[in-house]
């Protein structure tokens, strides 16, 4: 077992000590899955389709392809970037495996509908994601008058898959039974101001720094949106796609293993109408933005050395999303904007030290069986991760950038843990 082949979400079972061997963790995790049910109303509703595609993609990566899809026969997609594609073709692309209805009956259900009628979903225990303009949530759908806004749709899907994971893990009695309403226009208060019309929301030129878990969630979300005229997305990363990338990152496929992440993201975005530029060097203290380049940045790197120098590169606004990495906190996220109340240099003055998970029984069993201790330590040090968390974080990060461009309130910090989405905290002010 090498560090790049262990599924990042299955690692929860090993790190927590719940599974005493890696084999036991893999066996238990392989039984996890989700049912995704699309009713007839989804056929003609773009918002519902973006929620559905995001949920299928994130769930397939999270649960080893164990997704049972119940949808109108021969459904043709209308979502931006997938226009005319069959749902079955999309499902194959994201790695959905053949699952029988009987096998899937024990799995939690995510039901997606464009119908706002009370009682439209017969199963009152089903998870019902929805998006309405800048608002999103789970539970009965709201009026639907807000229009299509991709970050809210992607966040709704991520929240729904997180609820399904909690049901599978039996780690939260409220999961799947609670109604949650959140706002990307006003994270701290649902009633604060009226968002602008959706037709005026376009993507400005921006850097995407880091194209792993978070960066690909950014790119996935932006792929459903339209760029401003002459806008360029600058894509920066140095890594290639590995096996572990497939379990956390929304664009990567097995066919692209060994390819550079920048090239895969550029191809994805250019096919959806964006102009891109590629930077294949590490972000460090020597980097400076050229006057002709975008001055906005979406940061998605996971190391302190790069983050502490981000304010010195010449960006006017940087939105940085950070995710938890341990089995207890991997569903937590913090979205910060710079300049802000605290400097990046102070926040990340010290390098991040991950907890030592090598003492967990599953890793000790590997060593007892003759595995190289250094290799086991490397495996144990890898972060727990799930693409559905990145989807929600991407919704908040992109919305923060756009809200400021549109004259809305600035939030310097947004804190959210998907185990308790109603406990979101936001700090207003640039």
CSV table of C-alpha atoms in Angstrom, one decimal:
chain,number,residue,atom,x,y,z
A,1,UNK,CA,0.0,0.0,0.0
A,2,UNK,CA,1.6,3.3,-1.1
A,3,UNK,CA,0.6,6.8,-0.2
A,4,UNK,CA,-0.9,7.6,-3.6
A,5,UNK,CA,-3.2,4.6,-3.9
A,6,UNK,CA,-5.1,4.8,-0.6
A,7,UNK,CA,-8.5,6.5,-1.1
A,8,UNK,CA,-8.5,9.7,0.8
A,9,UNK,CA,-11.9,9.3,2.3
A,10,UNK,CA,-11.5,5.7,3.3
A,11,UNK,CA,-8.6,7.0,5.4
A,12,UNK,CA,-11.1,8.1,7.9
A,13,UNK,CA,-11.6,4.5,9.0
A,14,UNK,CA,-7.9,3.9,9.4
A,15,UNK,CA,-7.0,7.2,11.1
A,16,UNK,CA,-9.8,7.0,13.6
A,17,UNK,CA,-8.9,3.5,14.7
A,18,UNK,CA,-12.2,2.1,13.7
A,19,UNK,CA,-10.5,-0.3,11.3
A,20,UNK,CA,-7.6,-2.2,12.7
A,21,UNK,CA,-6.1,-3.0,9.3
A,22,UNK,CA,-5.9,-1.2,6.0
A,23,UNK,CA,-7.8,-4.2,4.4
A,24,UNK,CA,-10.6,-3.8,7.0
A,25,UNK,CA,-10.9,-0.1,6.2
A,26,UNK,CA,-11.1,-0.8,2.5
A,27,UNK,CA,-13.6,-3.6,2.9
A,28,UNK,CA,-16.0,-1.5,5.1
A,29,UNK,CA,-15.6,1.6,2.9
A,30,UNK,CA,-16.4,-0.3,-0.3
A,31,UNK,CA,-19.9,-0.9,1.0
A,32,UNK,CA,-20.6,2.9,1.1
A,33,UNK,CA,-22.7,4.4,-1.6
A,34,UNK,CA,-25.6,6.7,-2.4
A,35,UNK,CA,-28.8,6.7,-4.5
A,36,UNK,CA,-29.4,9.8,-6.6
A,37,UNK,CA,-32.9,10.3,-7.8
A,38,UNK,CA,-33.8,12.8,-10.5
A,39,UNK,CA,-37.5,13.4,-11.3
A,40,UNK,CA,-38.9,14.5,-14.6
A,41,UNK,CA,-38.7,18.2,-13.7
A,42,UNK,CA,-34.9,18.0,-13.9
A,43,UNK,CA,-34.9,17.4,-17.6
A,44,UNK,CA,-35.6,21.1,-18.4
A,45,UNK,CA,-34.1,22.8,-15.4
A,46,UNK,CA,-30.4,24.0,-15.6
A,47,UNK,CA,-30.0,24.6,-11.9
A,48,UNK,CA,-31.3,21.2,-10.9
A,49,UNK,CA,-29.0,19.6,-13.6
A,50,UNK,CA,-25.9,21.3,-12.2
A,51,UNK,CA,-26.8,20.1,-8.7
A,52,UNK,CA,-27.3,16.6,-10.1
A,53,UNK,CA,-24.1,16.5,-12.1
A,54,UNK,CA,-22.1,17.8,-9.2
A,55,UNK,CA,-23.6,15.4,-6.8
A,56,UNK,CA,-23.0,12.4,-9.2
A,57,UNK,CA,-19.4,13.5,-9.8
A,58,UNK,CA,-18.6,14.1,-6.1
A,59,UNK,CA,-20.4,11.0,-4.9
A,60,UNK,CA,-18.7,8.8,-7.5
A,61,UNK,CA,-15.3,10.0,-6.4
A,62,UNK,CA,-16.2,9.8,-2.7
A,63,UNK,CA,-17.7,6.3,-2.8
A,64,UNK,CA,-15.6,4.3,-5.3
A,65,UNK,CA,-18.2,4.7,-8.0
A,66,UNK,CA,-21.0,3.4,-5.8
A,67,UNK,CA,-23.8,5.6,-7.1
A,68,UNK,CA,-27.2,4.3,-8.2
A,69,UNK,CA,-28.9,6.8,-10.5
A,70,UNK,CA,-32.6,6.8,-10.9
A,71,UNK,CA,-33.4,9.3,-13.7
A,72,UNK,CA,-35.7,9.8,-16.7
A,73,UNK,CA,-34.8,7.4,-19.5
A,74,UNK,CA,-32.3,8.7,-22.1
A,75,UNK,CA,-32.0,12.0,-20.3
A,76,UNK,CA,-30.1,14.7,-22.4
A,77,UNK,CA,-28.2,17.3,-20.5
A,78,UNK,CA,-28.8,21.1,-20.8
A,79,UNK,CA,-26.2,22.2,-18.3
A,80,UNK,CA,-23.5,24.6,-19.6
A,81,UNK,CA,-20.5,22.6,-20.8
A,82,UNK,CA,-22.5,19.4,-21.2
A,83,UNK,CA,-25.1,20.5,-23.6
A,84,UNK,CA,-26.4,17.5,-25.6
A,85,UNK,CA,-24.5,14.9,-23.7
A,86,UNK,CA,-26.4,11.9,-22.4
A,87,UNK,CA,-26.6,11.5,-18.6
A,88,UNK,CA,-25.3,7.9,-19.1
A,89,UNK,CA,-22.2,9.2,-20.9
A,90,UNK,CA,-21.5,11.7,-18.1
A,91,UNK,CA,-21.9,9.0,-15.4
A,92,UNK,CA,-19.4,6.8,-17.2
A,93,UNK,CA,-16.9,9.7,-17.4
A,94,UNK,CA,-17.0,10.2,-13.7
A,95,UNK,CA,-16.6,6.5,-12.9
A,96,UNK,CA,-20.1,5.4,-11.8
A,97,UNK,CA,-20.2,1.6,-11.6
A,98,UNK,CA,-23.0,-0.7,-12.3
A,99,UNK,CA,-25.0,-1.1,-9.1
A,100,UNK,CA,-28.3,-3.1,-8.7
A,101,UNK,CA,-31.4,-1.4,-7.2
A,102,UNK,CA,-31.4,-4.1,-4.4
A,103,UNK,CA,-27.8,-3.3,-3.5
A,104,UNK,CA,-28.5,0.4,-3.4
A,105,UNK,CA,-31.6,0.2,-1.1
A,106,UNK,CA,-29.5,0.4,2.0
A,107,UNK,CA,-27.8,3.6,0.9
A,108,UNK,CA,-29.1,7.2,1.6
A,109,UNK,CA,-31.1,8.9,-1.1
A,110,UNK,CA,-30.4,12.3,-2.6
A,111,UNK,CA,-33.5,13.4,-4.5
A,112,UNK,CA,-33.2,16.3,-6.9
A,113,UNK,CA,-36.2,18.1,-8.3
A,114,UNK,CA,-37.1,21.5,-9.7
A,115,UNK,CA,-40.6,21.2,-8.3
A,116,UNK,CA,-41.4,23.7,-5.5
A,117,UNK,CA,-44.7,22.1,-4.5
A,118,UNK,CA,-44.9,21.0,-0.9
A,119,UNK,CA,-44.7,17.2,-0.7
A,120,UNK,CA,-43.2,16.9,-4.2
A,121,UNK,CA,-40.7,14.4,-2.8
A,122,UNK,CA,-42.5,11.3,-1.4
A,123,UNK,CA,-39.6,10.1,0.7
A,124,UNK,CA,-39.5,12.5,3.7
A,125,UNK,CA,-36.1,11.0,4.8
A,126,UNK,CA,-34.5,11.8,1.4
A,127,UNK,CA,-31.8,14.5,1.2
A,128,UNK,CA,-33.2,17.3,-1.0
A,129,UNK,CA,-30.6,19.8,-2.3
A,130,UNK,CA,-31.7,23.0,-3.9
A,131,UNK,CA,-30.4,26.3,-5.1
A,132,UNK,CA,-32.3,29.5,-5.8
A,133,UNK,CA,-30.1,32.4,-7.0
A,134,UNK,CA,-27.4,33.0,-4.4
A,135,UNK,CA,-29.2,30.8,-1.8
A,136,UNK,CA,-28.8,27.1,-1.4
A,137,UNK,CA,-29.6,24.4,1.1
A,138,UNK,CA,-31.2,21.0,1.8
A,139,UNK,CA,-34.9,20.4,2.5
A,140,UNK,CA,-38.0,21.5,0.7
A,141,UNK,CA,-37.1,23.8,-2.2
A,142,UNK,CA,-37.8,27.5,-2.0
A,143,UNK,CA,-39.7,29.5,-4.7
A,144,UNK,CA,-37.1,29.2,-7.4
A,145,UNK,CA,-37.4,32.8,-8.4
A,146,UNK,CA,-33.7,33.7,-7.9
A,147,UNK,CA,-32.4,32.2,-11.1
A,148,UNK,CA,-29.3,30.1,-11.9
A,149,UNK,CA,-26.1,30.7,-10.0
A,150,UNK,CA,-23.6,27.9,-10.4
A,151,UNK,CA,-21.6,28.4,-7.1
A,152,UNK,CA,-24.9,27.9,-5.2
A,153,UNK,CA,-25.8,24.8,-7.2
A,154,UNK,CA,-22.3,23.3,-6.6
A,155,UNK,CA,-22.4,24.1,-2.9
A,156,UNK,CA,-25.9,22.5,-2.6
A,157,UNK,CA,-24.7,19.3,-4.2
A,158,UNK,CA,-21.6,19.2,-1.9
A,159,UNK,CA,-23.7,19.7,1.2
A,160,UNK,CA,-26.1,16.9,0.1
A,161,UNK,CA,-23.3,14.4,-0.4
A,162,UNK,CA,-21.9,15.4,3.0
A,163,UNK,CA,-25.2,14.6,4.6
A,164,UNK,CA,-25.2,11.2,2.9
A,165,UNK,CA,-21.8,10.5,4.2
A,166,UNK,CA,-22.9,11.3,7.7
A,167,UNK,CA,-25.8,9.0,7.4
A,168,UNK,CA,-23.5,6.2,6.2
A,169,UNK,CA,-21.2,6.9,9.1
A,170,UNK,CA,-24.0,7.3,11.6
A,171,UNK,CA,-22.0,10.2,13.0
A,172,UNK,CA,-24.8,12.8,13.1
A,173,UNK,CA,-28.4,12.1,14.1
A,174,UNK,CA,-29.6,15.3,12.3
A,175,UNK,CA,-28.1,14.5,8.9
A,176,UNK,CA,-30.8,14.0,6.3
A,177,UNK,CA,-33.5,15.1,8.7
A,178,UNK,CA,-32.8,18.8,8.9
A,179,UNK,CA,-33.7,21.7,6.6
A,180,UNK,CA,-30.8,24.1,6.0
A,181,UNK,CA,-30.9,27.4,4.2
A,182,UNK,CA,-27.6,29.3,3.5
A,183,UNK,CA,-26.8,32.4,1.4
A,184,UNK,CA,-23.7,33.1,-0.7
A,185,UNK,CA,-24.8,36.7,-1.1
A,186,UNK,CA,-25.0,37.3,2.6
A,187,UNK,CA,-23.3,34.5,4.5
A,188,UNK,CA,-23.9,36.1,7.9
A,189,UNK,CA,-27.6,37.0,7.4
A,190,UNK,CA,-30.1,35.6,4.9
A,191,UNK,CA,-32.0,38.9,4.7
A,192,UNK,CA,-29.2,41.3,4.1
A,193,UNK,CA,-29.8,43.1,0.7
A,194,UNK,CA,-31.0,42.0,-2.7
A,195,UNK,CA,-28.5,40.3,-5.1
A,196,UNK,CA,-28.2,41.7,-8.6
A,197,UNK,CA,-29.8,39.9,-11.5
A,198,UNK,CA,-28.1,36.7,-12.5
A,199,UNK,CA,-27.7,37.8,-16.1
A,200,UNK,CA,-25.1,40.3,-15.0
A,201,UNK,CA,-22.9,37.9,-13.1
A,202,UNK,CA,-19.8,37.0,-15.2
A,203,UNK,CA,-16.3,35.7,-14.3
A,204,UNK,CA,-13.5,38.3,-14.3
A,205,UNK,CA,-9.9,37.5,-15.1
A,206,UNK,CA,-8.5,35.6,-12.1
A,207,UNK,CA,-5.6,33.4,-11.0
A,208,UNK,CA,-6.3,29.8,-9.9
A,209,UNK,CA,-3.3,29.0,-7.7
A,210,UNK,CA,-3.2,25.3,-6.9
A,211,UNK,CA,-5.2,22.8,-9.0
A,212,UNK,CA,-5.7,19.9,-6.6
A,213,UNK,CA,-8.8,19.3,-4.5
A,214,UNK,CA,-9.8,23.0,-4.2
A,215,UNK,CA,-8.5,24.3,-7.5
A,216,UNK,CA,-10.3,21.7,-9.5
A,217,UNK,CA,-13.5,22.5,-7.5
A,218,UNK,CA,-13.0,26.1,-8.6
A,219,UNK,CA,-12.6,25.1,-12.2
A,220,UNK,CA,-15.5,22.7,-12.1
A,221,UNK,CA,-17.8,25.5,-10.8
A,222,UNK,CA,-16.4,28.2,-13.2
A,223,UNK,CA,-17.1,25.8,-16.1
A,224,UNK,CA,-20.8,26.4,-15.6
A,225,UNK,CA,-20.4,30.2,-15.8
A,226,UNK,CA,-19.6,32.7,-18.5
A,227,UNK,CA,-16.4,34.8,-18.6
A,228,UNK,CA,-16.3,38.6,-18.9
A,229,UNK,CA,-15.0,39.8,-22.3
A,230,UNK,CA,-11.2,39.5,-22.6
A,231,UNK,CA,-11.0,37.8,-19.2
A,232,UNK,CA,-8.1,35.3,-18.8
A,233,UNK,CA,-7.8,32.6,-16.1
A,234,UNK,CA,-4.2,32.0,-15.1
A,235,UNK,CA,-3.7,28.4,-13.9
A,236,UNK,CA,-0.7,27.7,-11.6
A,237,UNK,CA,0.5,24.4,-10.3
A,238,UNK,CA,3.5,22.1,-10.6
A,239,UNK,CA,1.9,18.7,-9.9
A,240,UNK,CA,0.8,15.8,-12.1
A,241,UNK,CA,-2.4,13.8,-11.6
A,242,UNK,CA,-1.9,10.7,-9.5
A,243,UNK,CA,-4.2,7.9,-8.3
A,244,UNK,CA,-5.1,9.7,-5.1
A,245,UNK,CA,-6.1,12.8,-7.1
A,246,UNK,CA,-9.0,10.9,-8.5
A,247,UNK,CA,-10.7,10.5,-5.1
A,248,UNK,CA,-10.6,14.2,-4.3
A,249,UNK,CA,-10.5,16.3,-7.5
A,250,UNK,CA,-13.5,17.0,-9.7
A,251,UNK,CA,-11.8,17.1,-13.1
A,252,UNK,CA,-9.3,14.3,-13.0
A,253,UNK,CA,-9.8,10.9,-14.6
A,254,UNK,CA,-7.8,7.7,-14.8
A,255,UNK,CA,-7.0,8.4,-18.4
A,256,UNK,CA,-5.2,11.6,-17.3
A,257,UNK,CA,-3.0,10.1,-14.7
A,258,UNK,CA,0.6,11.4,-15.2
A,259,UNK,CA,-0.7,14.5,-17.0
A,260,UNK,CA,0.0,17.9,-15.6
A,261,UNK,CA,-3.0,19.4,-13.6
A,262,UNK,CA,-2.6,22.8,-15.3
A,263,UNK,CA,-3.0,21.2,-18.8
A,264,UNK,CA,-6.1,19.2,-17.8
A,265,UNK,CA,-7.7,22.3,-16.2
A,266,UNK,CA,-6.9,24.5,-19.2
A,267,UNK,CA,-8.4,22.0,-21.6
A,268,UNK,CA,-11.6,21.8,-19.5
A,269,UNK,CA,-12.0,25.6,-19.2
A,270,UNK,CA,-11.1,26.4,-22.8
A,271,UNK,CA,-13.8,23.9,-24.0
A,272,UNK,CA,-16.2,26.1,-22.0
A,273,UNK,CA,-15.3,29.4,-23.5
A,274,UNK,CA,-12.4,30.6,-21.3
A,275,UNK,CA,-9.1,32.0,-22.3
A,276,UNK,CA,-6.3,30.5,-20.1
A,277,UNK,CA,-2.6,31.0,-19.4
A,278,UNK,CA,-0.5,28.4,-17.6
A,279,UNK,CA,2.2,28.9,-15.0
A,280,UNK,CA,4.1,25.7,-14.0
A,281,UNK,CA,6.3,26.9,-11.1
A,282,UNK,CA,5.7,26.9,-7.4
A,283,UNK,CA,4.1,30.0,-5.8
A,284,UNK,CA,6.8,31.6,-3.6
A,285,UNK,CA,8.1,34.9,-2.3
A,286,UNK,CA,9.7,35.8,-5.6
A,287,UNK,CA,6.5,35.8,-7.6
A,288,UNK,CA,5.0,39.1,-8.8
A,289,UNK,CA,1.9,39.8,-10.9
A,290,UNK,CA,2.6,41.5,-14.2
A,291,UNK,CA,0.6,44.7,-14.8
A,292,UNK,CA,-1.1,43.0,-17.8
A,293,UNK,CA,-2.2,40.0,-15.7
A,294,UNK,CA,-5.3,39.6,-13.5
A,295,UNK,CA,-5.1,41.1,-10.1
A,296,UNK,CA,-7.6,38.7,-8.5
A,297,UNK,CA,-6.7,35.3,-7.1
A,298,UNK,CA,-8.5,32.1,-5.9
A,299,UNK,CA,-5.9,30.3,-3.7
A,300,UNK,CA,-6.2,26.6,-3.3
A,301,UNK,CA,-2.8,25.5,-2.0
A,302,UNK,CA,-2.4,23.5,1.2
A,303,UNK,CA,1.1,24.6,2.4
A,304,UNK,CA,1.9,27.5,4.8
A,305,UNK,CA,5.0,28.6,2.9
A,306,UNK,CA,3.0,29.6,-0.2
A,307,UNK,CA,0.1,31.1,1.8
A,308,UNK,CA,2.2,33.3,4.0
A,309,UNK,CA,3.7,35.2,1.0
A,310,UNK,CA,0.5,35.6,-1.0
A,311,UNK,CA,0.0,39.3,-0.1
A,312,UNK,CA,3.4,40.2,-1.5
A,313,UNK,CA,2.7,39.1,-5.1
A,314,UNK,CA,0.8,42.2,-6.2
A,315,UNK,CA,-2.8,40.9,-6.1
A,316,UNK,CA,-5.5,43.3,-5.3
A,317,UNK,CA,-7.7,40.6,-3.8
A,318,UNK,CA,-6.9,37.0,-2.8
A,319,UNK,CA,-9.6,34.6,-1.6
A,320,UNK,CA,-8.0,31.7,0.2
A,321,UNK,CA,-9.9,28.5,1.1
A,322,UNK,CA,-8.5,26.2,3.7
A,323,UNK,CA,-9.9,22.8,4.6
A,324,UNK,CA,-9.4,20.5,7.6
A,325,UNK,CA,-7.2,17.5,6.9
A,326,UNK,CA,-7.8,15.1,9.8
A,327,UNK,CA,-10.5,12.5,10.3
A,328,UNK,CA,-12.2,14.7,12.8
A,329,UNK,CA,-12.1,18.1,10.9
A,330,UNK,CA,-11.9,17.3,7.2
A,331,UNK,CA,-15.4,18.7,6.7
A,332,UNK,CA,-14.4,22.1,8.1
A,333,UNK,CA,-13.5,25.0,5.9
A,334,UNK,CA,-12.3,28.6,6.4
A,335,UNK,CA,-12.5,31.1,3.5
A,336,UNK,CA,-10.3,34.1,4.1
A,337,UNK,CA,-9.8,37.2,2.0
A,338,UNK,CA,-6.7,39.3,1.8
A,339,UNK,CA,-6.0,42.1,2.5
A,340,UNK,CA,-8.0,41.5,5.6
A,341,UNK,CA,-8.0,42.0,9.4
A,342,UNK,CA,-5.0,39.7,9.8
A,343,UNK,CA,-2.0,39.4,7.5
A,344,UNK,CA,-1.2,36.1,5.7
A,345,UNK,CA,2.4,36.3,7.0
A,346,UNK,CA,1.2,36.3,10.6
A,347,UNK,CA,-1.5,33.7,10.1
A,348,UNK,CA,0.9,31.2,8.5
A,349,UNK,CA,4.1,32.3,10.2
A,350,UNK,CA,4.8,28.7,11.2
A,351,UNK,CA,4.5,25.6,9.0
A,352,UNK,CA,1.5,23.4,9.5
A,353,UNK,CA,2.2,20.3,11.6
A,354,UNK,CA,-0.2,17.4,10.9
A,355,UNK,CA,-1.1,15.0,13.7
A,356,UNK,CA,0.9,11.8,13.8
A,357,UNK,CA,-1.5,9.1,12.7
A,358,UNK,CA,1.1,6.4,12.3
A,359,UNK,CA,0.3,5.0,15.8
A,360,UNK,CA,-3.2,4.1,14.7
A,361,UNK,CA,-3.7,0.3,14.7
A,362,UNK,CA,-4.1,0.0,10.9
A,363,UNK,CA,-0.6,1.5,10.3
A,364,UNK,CA,1.0,-0.4,13.1
A,365,UNK,CA,-0.4,-3.6,11.5
A,366,UNK,CA,1.4,-2.7,8.3
A,367,UNK,CA,4.7,-2.3,10.1
A,368,UNK,CA,4.2,-5.6,12.0
A,369,UNK,CA,3.6,-7.2,8.6
A,370,UNK,CA,7.0,-6.1,7.3
A,371,UNK,CA,6.1,-2.8,5.6
A,372,UNK,CA,8.8,-0.1,5.4
A,373,UNK,CA,8.2,2.2,8.4
A,374,UNK,CA,9.1,5.3,6.4
A,375,UNK,CA,6.5,4.4,3.7
A,376,UNK,CA,3.9,3.8,6.4
A,377,UNK,CA,4.7,7.2,8.0
A,378,UNK,CA,4.2,8.8,4.6
A,379,UNK,CA,0.9,7.0,4.1
A,380,UNK,CA,-0.3,8.0,7.6
A,381,UNK,CA,0.6,11.6,7.0
A,382,UNK,CA,-1.6,12.1,4.0
A,383,UNK,CA,-4.7,14.3,4.5
A,384,UNK,CA,-8.2,13.0,4.7
A,385,UNK,CA,-10.2,14.6,1.9
A,386,UNK,CA,-13.5,14.5,0.1
A,387,UNK,CA,-14.5,16.3,-3.1
A,388,UNK,CA,-17.9,17.3,-1.7
A,389,UNK,CA,-16.1,19.5,0.9
A,390,UNK,CA,-14.2,21.3,-1.9
A,391,UNK,CA,-17.4,21.9,-3.8
A,392,UNK,CA,-18.9,23.8,-0.9
A,393,UNK,CA,-15.7,25.8,-0.3
A,394,UNK,CA,-15.5,26.7,-4.0
A,395,UNK,CA,-19.0,28.1,-3.8
A,396,UNK,CA,-18.1,30.4,-1.0
A,397,UNK,CA,-14.7,31.4,-2.5
A,398,UNK,CA,-16.0,32.2,-5.9
A,399,UNK,CA,-19.1,34.0,-4.5
A,400,UNK,CA,-16.9,36.1,-2.3
A,401,UNK,CA,-14.9,37.3,-5.3
A,402,UNK,CA,-18.0,38.0,-7.4
A,403,UNK,CA,-20.0,39.7,-4.6
A,404,UNK,CA,-17.2,42.2,-4.1
A,405,UNK,CA,-17.1,42.9,-7.8
A,406,UNK,CA,-20.8,43.5,-7.8
A,407,UNK,CA,-20.8,45.9,-4.9
A,408,UNK,CA,-22.1,43.6,-2.2
A,409,UNK,CA,-20.8,43.3,1.4
A,410,UNK,CA,-17.3,41.9,1.8
A,411,UNK,CA,-16.7,39.0,4.2
A,412,UNK,CA,-13.1,38.7,5.4
A,413,UNK,CA,-13.7,35.3,7.0
A,414,UNK,CA,-16.3,32.6,6.6
A,415,UNK,CA,-16.1,29.5,8.9
A,416,UNK,CA,-18.3,26.5,8.1
A,417,UNK,CA,-18.2,22.8,9.2
A,418,UNK,CA,-20.5,20.6,7.1
A,419,UNK,CA,-21.3,18.5,10.2
A,420,UNK,CA,-23.2,21.6,11.5
A,421,UNK,CA,-23.9,23.8,8.5
A,422,UNK,CA,-26.3,26.0,10.5
A,423,UNK,CA,-23.4,27.0,12.7
A,424,UNK,CA,-21.7,29.0,9.9
A,425,UNK,CA,-19.9,32.1,11.1
A,426,UNK,CA,-18.9,35.1,8.9
A,427,UNK,CA,-16.9,38.2,9.7
A,428,UNK,CA,-18.1,41.2,7.7
A,429,UNK,CA,-15.6,43.8,6.4
A,430,UNK,CA,-12.7,43.8,3.9
